[in-house]
């Protein structure tokens, strides 16, 4: 089965082609056209500019992803229909419908979070169920228990900022640039994680998260202490990573599950990857970790999630509407 995946949920236009059979999938292409350059000068994503750029890029990106294949070769199209920026999602959804309707190609709407959740299994091992999944991105920070494909139970979520959002906001307040995650990750390598003692919101008896207090603490420490950017970045990152790893450990213990996956843009973070791997080793837990380039938004993860739904007999109708808010 040849599946084209499309993701235009945020600020990256992405299309990917996978060949899948009996649960196994091979990625033939995974094209991501970044809009970072456009949004950098505003210090964050400008939704209207994002959707306009998607309109310009969707056809060239899909053409590149198809390579020597044509639309006639496709067995299915999987498109991300939420959650995300509504104007951006509209472009991918309208494009997928326009391609599929006249050619009679089956198409399926995919939840962006389901894509992230499965990103550790692109061209990799098949998951063993159940497993605990931590998704940490710019828009989401949540823990799930995954009992099978399409069988997800939310265990906890952020009550305010997502972890990636905290990275981006802290980077902005320190005047470091956008997106903040990779910049702070890099600076933190040369900083002292104990330079300033920042709070860790463990929220006892809950698997929820909270990062807004940390952001405020960083601002106050920044105004008061005059620390170097390296020390500030390392101290902030230590707090985020401590909480993410500790709460994942709680979920593992509480549910007696010995497998865990880490995905989403923040899963590209070097400190988080190291700490999560060390925790998994210590507890003799299997860790499913996508390669760094598959942590941030991409369409291969949408194609893979779509394939599993198509294989299970699911289809979306032409009445599929994009949804800015879409729980998994
Ligand atoms: O998954 P993603 O590409 O988009 C969403 O679905 O939100 O995640 C983007 C987020 C941004 O907030 C970015 O700052 C963060 O992931 N990010 C990182 C790193 N690379 C990207 N955060 C920490 N360390 C990184 N190396
Ligand atoms: Zn994402």
Tab-separated table of C-alpha atoms and ligand atoms in Angstrom:
chain	number	residue	atom	x	y	z
A	1	UNK	CA	0.000	0.000	0.000
A	2	UNK	CA	1.411	3.373	-1.039
A	3	UNK	CA	0.304	6.127	1.366
A	4	UNK	CA	0.879	9.859	0.987
A	5	UNK	CA	0.931	11.718	4.319
A	6	UNK	CA	0.355	15.472	4.637
A	7	UNK	CA	0.883	17.715	7.668
A	8	UNK	CA	0.212	21.455	7.633
A	9	UNK	CA	-0.876	21.766	11.260
A	10	UNK	CA	1.481	24.505	12.330
A	11	UNK	CA	4.371	26.240	10.563
A	12	UNK	CA	5.940	23.397	8.565
A	13	UNK	CA	4.576	22.167	5.236
A	14	UNK	CA	5.288	18.459	5.088
A	15	UNK	CA	4.500	15.538	2.777
A	16	UNK	CA	5.763	11.971	2.942
A	17	UNK	CA	5.375	8.776	1.002
A	18	UNK	CA	5.411	5.411	2.754
A	19	UNK	CA	5.049	1.874	1.483
A	20	UNK	CA	3.281	-0.301	4.056
A	21	UNK	CA	2.353	-3.963	4.200
A	22	UNK	CA	1.177	-6.204	7.069
A	23	UNK	CA	1.895	-3.601	9.729
A	24	UNK	CA	5.379	-2.792	8.444
A	25	UNK	CA	6.082	0.537	6.803
A	26	UNK	CA	9.036	1.889	4.891
A	27	UNK	CA	9.490	5.629	4.368
A	28	UNK	CA	10.222	6.469	0.731
A	29	UNK	CA	10.326	10.245	1.277
A	30	UNK	CA	9.679	12.729	4.067
A	31	UNK	CA	9.846	16.345	2.888
A	32	UNK	CA	9.586	19.206	5.404
A	33	UNK	CA	9.548	22.817	4.266
A	34	UNK	CA	10.236	25.011	7.279
A	35	UNK	CA	8.781	28.487	7.755
A	36	UNK	CA	11.127	29.446	10.607
A	37	UNK	CA	12.702	32.217	8.546
A	38	UNK	CA	9.307	33.908	8.054
A	39	UNK	CA	8.264	33.821	11.715
A	40	UNK	CA	11.640	34.468	13.403
A	41	UNK	CA	11.401	38.237	13.176
A	42	UNK	CA	8.052	38.167	15.018
A	43	UNK	CA	9.418	35.941	17.813
A	44	UNK	CA	6.654	33.369	17.226
A	45	UNK	CA	4.286	31.958	14.618
A	46	UNK	CA	1.963	34.409	12.857
A	47	UNK	CA	-1.015	32.197	11.888
A	48	UNK	CA	-2.065	34.166	8.814
A	49	UNK	CA	1.462	34.120	7.372
A	50	UNK	CA	1.687	30.397	8.114
A	51	UNK	CA	-1.444	29.494	6.161
A	52	UNK	CA	-0.458	31.669	3.205
A	53	UNK	CA	2.932	29.990	3.032
A	54	UNK	CA	1.307	26.544	3.202
A	55	UNK	CA	-0.755	27.465	0.121
A	56	UNK	CA	2.426	28.364	-1.754
A	57	UNK	CA	4.364	25.297	-0.635
A	58	UNK	CA	1.866	22.425	-0.534
A	59	UNK	CA	2.058	21.480	-4.208
A	60	UNK	CA	5.885	21.705	-4.539
A	61	UNK	CA	6.337	19.749	-1.298
A	62	UNK	CA	3.891	17.005	-2.361
A	63	UNK	CA	5.506	16.833	-5.813
A	64	UNK	CA	8.918	16.351	-4.224
A	65	UNK	CA	7.564	13.694	-1.855
A	66	UNK	CA	5.971	11.748	-4.721
A	67	UNK	CA	9.334	11.521	-6.534
A	68	UNK	CA	8.927	9.241	-9.538
A	69	UNK	CA	5.424	8.246	-8.413
A	70	UNK	CA	2.252	9.965	-9.581
A	71	UNK	CA	-1.020	10.568	-7.759
A	72	UNK	CA	-2.522	7.605	-9.692
A	73	UNK	CA	-0.138	5.246	-7.846
A	74	UNK	CA	-1.491	6.189	-4.413
A	75	UNK	CA	-3.625	3.739	-2.433
A	76	UNK	CA	-4.507	6.290	0.242
A	77	UNK	CA	-3.875	9.845	1.446
A	78	UNK	CA	-3.563	10.578	5.179
A	79	UNK	CA	-3.927	14.183	6.244
A	80	UNK	CA	-3.579	15.816	9.635
A	81	UNK	CA	-6.924	17.489	10.502
A	82	UNK	CA	-6.113	18.712	14.037
A	83	UNK	CA	-5.194	19.880	16.542
A	84	UNK	CA	-3.365	22.901	15.182
A	85	UNK	CA	-3.798	26.334	13.614
A	86	UNK	CA	-7.126	26.295	11.817
A	87	UNK	CA	-5.973	28.260	8.750
A	88	UNK	CA	-2.939	25.997	8.372
A	89	UNK	CA	-4.939	22.779	8.809
A	90	UNK	CA	-7.454	23.974	6.213
A	91	UNK	CA	-4.784	24.053	3.521
A	92	UNK	CA	-3.724	20.419	4.016
A	93	UNK	CA	-7.303	19.156	4.335
A	94	UNK	CA	-8.601	21.029	1.289
A	95	UNK	CA	-5.606	19.840	-0.722
A	96	UNK	CA	-6.108	16.194	0.305
A	97	UNK	CA	-9.789	16.296	-0.604
A	98	UNK	CA	-9.093	17.956	-3.936
A	99	UNK	CA	-6.560	15.255	-4.800
A	100	UNK	CA	-8.633	12.292	-3.600
A	101	UNK	CA	-12.136	13.164	-4.782
A	102	UNK	CA	-11.624	13.252	-8.559
A	103	UNK	CA	-9.300	10.239	-8.551
A	104	UNK	CA	-11.351	8.139	-6.100
A	105	UNK	CA	-8.414	7.712	-3.718
A	106	UNK	CA	-9.418	6.745	-0.140
A	107	UNK	CA	-8.418	9.361	2.382
A	108	UNK	CA	-8.214	9.496	6.142
A	109	UNK	CA	-7.960	12.323	8.663
A	110	UNK	CA	-5.291	11.804	11.320
A	111	UNK	CA	-4.909	13.418	14.736
A	112	UNK	CA	-1.524	15.177	14.919
A	113	UNK	CA	-0.879	13.683	18.372
A	114	UNK	CA	-1.435	10.156	17.056
A	115	UNK	CA	1.249	10.912	14.484
A	116	UNK	CA	3.707	12.041	17.169
A	117	UNK	CA	2.808	9.050	19.329
A	118	UNK	CA	3.747	6.637	16.535
A	119	UNK	CA	6.832	8.520	15.352
A	120	UNK	CA	9.193	6.167	17.217
A	121	UNK	CA	7.980	3.348	14.947
A	122	UNK	CA	8.714	4.932	11.579
A	123	UNK	CA	11.087	2.549	9.802
A	124	UNK	CA	11.746	0.976	13.165
A	125	UNK	CA	10.634	-1.737	15.474
A	126	UNK	CA	6.957	-2.620	15.942
A	127	UNK	CA	5.657	-1.493	19.334
A	128	UNK	CA	4.773	-3.968	22.000
A	129	UNK	CA	1.589	-2.977	23.832
A	130	UNK	CA	0.782	-1.614	26.308
A	131	UNK	CA	3.248	1.240	26.651
A	132	UNK	CA	3.340	4.654	28.315
A	133	UNK	CA	3.702	7.554	25.882
A	134	UNK	CA	4.987	11.010	26.754
A	135	UNK	CA	4.288	13.562	24.008
A	136	UNK	CA	6.124	16.856	24.511
A	137	UNK	CA	5.761	19.467	21.800
A	138	UNK	CA	5.128	23.164	21.275
A	139	UNK	CA	1.389	22.702	21.709
A	140	UNK	CA	1.111	19.636	23.953
A	141	UNK	CA	2.551	17.910	26.971
A	142	UNK	CA	0.654	14.754	27.813
A	143	UNK	CA	1.003	11.221	29.067
A	144	UNK	CA	-0.982	8.348	27.564
A	145	UNK	CA	-1.388	4.666	28.189
A	146	UNK	CA	-1.358	3.005	24.790
A	147	UNK	CA	-3.132	-0.358	24.725
A	148	UNK	CA	-2.938	-0.888	20.970
A	149	UNK	CA	-3.166	1.032	17.713
A	150	UNK	CA	-5.982	3.549	18.105
A	151	UNK	CA	-6.440	2.641	21.788
A	152	UNK	CA	-5.264	5.540	23.897
A	153	UNK	CA	-6.037	6.567	27.449
A	154	UNK	CA	-4.957	10.011	28.611
A	155	UNK	CA	-3.233	9.869	31.995
A	156	UNK	CA	-2.217	13.496	32.339
A	157	UNK	CA	-1.724	16.744	30.449
A	158	UNK	CA	-0.374	20.206	31.029
A	159	UNK	CA	-2.665	22.551	32.918
A	160	UNK	CA	-1.122	25.623	31.307
A	161	UNK	CA	1.906	25.894	28.985
A	162	UNK	CA	3.248	22.995	26.940
A	163	UNK	CA	6.927	22.197	27.568
A	164	UNK	CA	7.953	23.436	24.095
A	165	UNK	CA	5.926	26.595	24.619
A	166	UNK	CA	7.851	27.182	27.869
A	167	UNK	CA	11.149	26.775	25.965
A	168	UNK	CA	9.965	29.254	23.315
A	169	UNK	CA	8.681	31.806	25.852
A	170	UNK	CA	11.800	31.612	28.044
A	171	UNK	CA	13.973	32.026	24.964
A	172	UNK	CA	11.960	35.099	24.000
A	173	UNK	CA	12.220	36.678	27.445
A	174	UNK	CA	15.978	36.075	27.509
A	175	UNK	CA	16.162	37.602	24.015
A	176	UNK	CA	17.655	34.452	22.499
A	177	UNK	CA	15.478	33.932	19.405
A	178	UNK	CA	12.925	31.534	17.950
A	179	UNK	CA	12.280	28.608	18.138
A	180	UNK	CA	13.629	28.513	21.676
A	181	UNK	CA	14.032	24.753	22.160
A	182	UNK	CA	17.122	24.121	20.033
A	183	UNK	CA	18.746	27.422	21.156
A	184	UNK	CA	18.316	26.673	24.876
A	185	UNK	CA	19.378	23.052	24.320
A	186	UNK	CA	22.642	24.293	22.774
A	187	UNK	CA	23.367	27.026	25.360
A	188	UNK	CA	22.571	24.711	28.273
A	189	UNK	CA	25.513	22.470	27.335
A	190	UNK	CA	27.890	25.215	28.514
A	191	UNK	CA	25.882	26.234	31.584
A	192	UNK	CA	25.531	25.143	35.194
A	193	UNK	CA	22.145	23.468	35.828
A	194	UNK	CA	22.491	24.378	39.524
A	195	UNK	CA	23.271	28.070	38.906
A	196	UNK	CA	19.817	29.046	40.120
A	197	UNK	CA	17.319	26.868	41.946
A	198	UNK	CA	14.098	27.011	39.920
A	199	UNK	CA	10.783	25.415	40.960
A	200	UNK	CA	9.618	21.980	39.808
A	201	UNK	CA	5.842	21.597	39.683
A	202	UNK	CA	5.461	17.910	40.492
A	203	UNK	CA	1.724	18.268	41.340
A	204	UNK	CA	1.547	15.340	43.763
A	205	UNK	CA	-1.054	12.618	43.117
A	206	UNK	CA	-1.536	13.759	39.545
A	207	UNK	CA	0.083	12.992	36.199
A	208	UNK	CA	-0.680	16.531	34.990
A	209	UNK	CA	2.032	19.080	34.305
A	210	UNK	CA	2.419	22.825	34.829
A	211	UNK	CA	5.138	25.061	33.414
A	212	UNK	CA	3.752	28.578	33.765
A	213	UNK	CA	5.195	29.123	37.270
A	214	UNK	CA	8.619	28.081	36.034
A	215	UNK	CA	8.466	30.658	33.277
A	216	UNK	CA	7.693	33.394	35.827
A	217	UNK	CA	10.517	32.153	38.093
A	218	UNK	CA	12.937	32.385	35.162
A	219	UNK	CA	11.857	35.967	34.497
A	220	UNK	CA	12.340	36.975	38.144
A	221	UNK	CA	15.719	35.208	38.402
A	222	UNK	CA	16.809	36.817	35.143
A	223	UNK	CA	15.904	40.320	36.377
A	224	UNK	CA	17.515	39.798	39.775
A	225	UNK	CA	20.616	37.643	39.315
A	226	UNK	CA	22.132	38.728	36.035
A	227	UNK	CA	23.197	35.155	35.254
A	228	UNK	CA	24.773	34.222	31.943
A	229	UNK	CA	22.396	32.919	29.258
A	230	UNK	CA	24.179	29.560	29.470
A	231	UNK	CA	23.525	29.212	33.226
A	232	UNK	CA	19.948	30.410	32.891
A	233	UNK	CA	19.290	27.980	30.014
A	234	UNK	CA	20.859	25.062	31.902
A	235	UNK	CA	18.908	25.801	35.108
A	236	UNK	CA	15.601	26.171	33.239
A	237	UNK	CA	16.204	22.998	31.241
A	238	UNK	CA	17.128	21.016	34.372
A	239	UNK	CA	13.757	21.908	35.887
A	240	UNK	CA	11.773	20.895	32.767
A	241	UNK	CA	13.676	17.639	32.288
A	242	UNK	CA	13.429	16.678	35.982
A	243	UNK	CA	9.654	17.040	35.912
A	244	UNK	CA	9.159	15.246	32.575
A	245	UNK	CA	11.311	12.273	33.557
A	246	UNK	CA	9.965	12.000	37.106
A	247	UNK	CA	6.336	12.043	36.015
A	248	UNK	CA	6.975	9.466	33.309
A	249	UNK	CA	8.518	7.304	36.025
A	250	UNK	CA	5.378	7.763	38.132
A	251	UNK	CA	3.200	6.632	35.212
A	252	UNK	CA	5.367	3.559	34.645
A	253	UNK	CA	5.154	2.629	38.320
A	254	UNK	CA	1.476	3.373	38.746
A	255	UNK	CA	0.444	1.311	35.716
A	256	UNK	CA	3.094	-1.419	36.042
A	257	UNK	CA	4.129	-0.989	32.413
A	258	UNK	CA	7.693	-1.662	31.335
A	259	UNK	CA	7.707	0.159	27.994
A	260	UNK	CA	7.696	3.891	27.346
A	261	UNK	CA	7.870	6.153	24.304
A	262	UNK	CA	9.034	9.751	24.110
A	263	UNK	CA	7.999	11.931	21.157
A	264	UNK	CA	7.184	15.463	19.968
A	265	UNK	CA	9.495	18.394	19.222
A	266	UNK	CA	10.932	18.576	22.764
A	267	UNK	CA	11.933	14.896	22.477
A	268	UNK	CA	14.731	16.237	20.242
A	269	UNK	CA	16.245	17.780	23.383
A	270	UNK	CA	19.634	16.241	24.156
A	271	UNK	CA	19.305	16.435	27.965
A	272	UNK	CA	15.805	14.942	27.953
A	273	UNK	CA	16.907	12.093	25.662
A	274	UNK	CA	19.883	11.333	27.910
A	275	UNK	CA	17.925	11.468	31.149
A	276	UNK	CA	15.015	9.424	29.812
A	277	UNK	CA	17.438	6.774	28.468
A	278	UNK	CA	19.242	6.645	31.837
A	279	UNK	CA	15.925	6.281	33.689
A	280	UNK	CA	14.843	3.490	31.317
A	281	UNK	CA	18.174	1.681	31.814
A	282	UNK	CA	17.971	2.034	35.568
A	283	UNK	CA	14.433	0.671	35.726
A	284	UNK	CA	15.045	-1.924	33.006
A	285	UNK	CA	12.289	-0.379	30.906
A	286	UNK	CA	12.219	-0.432	27.072
A	287	UNK	CA	12.400	3.089	25.627
A	288	UNK	CA	10.948	3.829	22.169
A	289	UNK	CA	12.708	6.984	20.996
A	290	UNK	CA	12.401	8.463	17.484
A	291	UNK	CA	15.513	9.840	15.786
A	292	UNK	CA	15.911	13.599	16.337
A	293	UNK	CA	14.659	14.537	12.839
A	294	UNK	CA	11.379	12.652	13.395
A	295	UNK	CA	10.617	14.324	16.746
A	296	UNK	CA	9.534	17.636	15.233
A	297	UNK	CA	6.586	17.891	12.864
A	298	UNK	CA	6.760	15.674	9.779
A	299	UNK	CA	4.320	13.894	7.492
A	300	UNK	CA	5.869	10.399	7.731
A	301	UNK	CA	4.271	10.076	11.176
A	302	UNK	CA	0.889	11.119	9.728
A	303	UNK	CA	1.243	8.600	6.885
A	304	UNK	CA	2.073	5.802	9.345
A	305	UNK	CA	-0.846	6.605	11.664
A	306	UNK	CA	-3.150	6.905	8.618
A	307	UNK	CA	-1.974	3.562	7.280
A	308	UNK	CA	-2.986	1.793	10.508
A	309	UNK	CA	-6.435	3.394	10.346
A	310	UNK	CA	-6.891	2.575	6.655
A	311	UNK	CA	-5.737	-1.015	7.302
A	312	UNK	CA	-8.382	-1.226	10.050
A	313	UNK	CA	-11.017	-0.252	7.475
A	314	UNK	CA	-11.475	3.384	8.489
A	315	UNK	CA	-12.108	6.111	5.899
A	316	UNK	CA	-12.913	9.816	6.162
A	317	UNK	CA	-15.629	11.471	4.131
A	318	UNK	CA	-15.412	14.677	2.157
A	319	UNK	CA	-17.223	16.315	5.050
A	320	UNK	CA	-14.087	15.981	7.222
A	321	UNK	CA	-13.441	19.387	8.766
A	322	UNK	CA	-10.178	20.559	10.318
A	323	UNK	CA	-10.361	21.078	14.070
A	324	UNK	CA	-8.120	23.473	16.040
A	325	UNK	CA	-8.965	21.547	19.214
A	326	UNK	CA	-9.045	17.780	18.792
A	327	UNK	CA	-8.449	15.430	21.705
A	328	UNK	CA	-6.775	12.131	20.866
B	1	LIG	O1	6.306	18.773	17.585
B	1	LIG	P1	6.672	20.133	17.126
B	1	LIG	O2	7.517	20.266	15.899
B	1	LIG	O3	5.404	21.006	16.874
B	1	LIG	C1	4.245	20.922	17.637
B	1	LIG	O4	3.430	19.996	17.406
B	1	LIG	O5	4.134	21.769	18.568
B	1	LIG	O6	7.383	20.852	18.378
B	1	LIG	C2	7.910	22.120	18.289
B	1	LIG	C3	8.453	22.495	19.658
B	1	LIG	C4	8.897	23.957	19.768
B	1	LIG	O7	8.345	24.513	20.945
B	1	LIG	C5	10.421	23.848	19.876
B	1	LIG	O8	10.995	24.892	20.639
B	1	LIG	C6	10.587	22.494	20.562
B	1	LIG	O9	9.592	21.685	19.980
B	1	LIG	N1	11.912	21.911	20.307
B	1	LIG	C7	12.798	21.664	21.291
B	1	LIG	C8	13.970	21.179	20.656
B	1	LIG	N2	13.747	21.122	19.307
B	1	LIG	C9	12.465	21.573	19.117
B	1	LIG	N3	12.722	21.834	22.619
B	1	LIG	C10	13.809	21.524	23.363
B	1	LIG	N4	14.970	21.073	22.827
B	1	LIG	C11	15.101	20.881	21.503
B	1	LIG	N5	16.256	20.433	20.989
B	2	LIG	ZN1	3.745	18.492	16.403
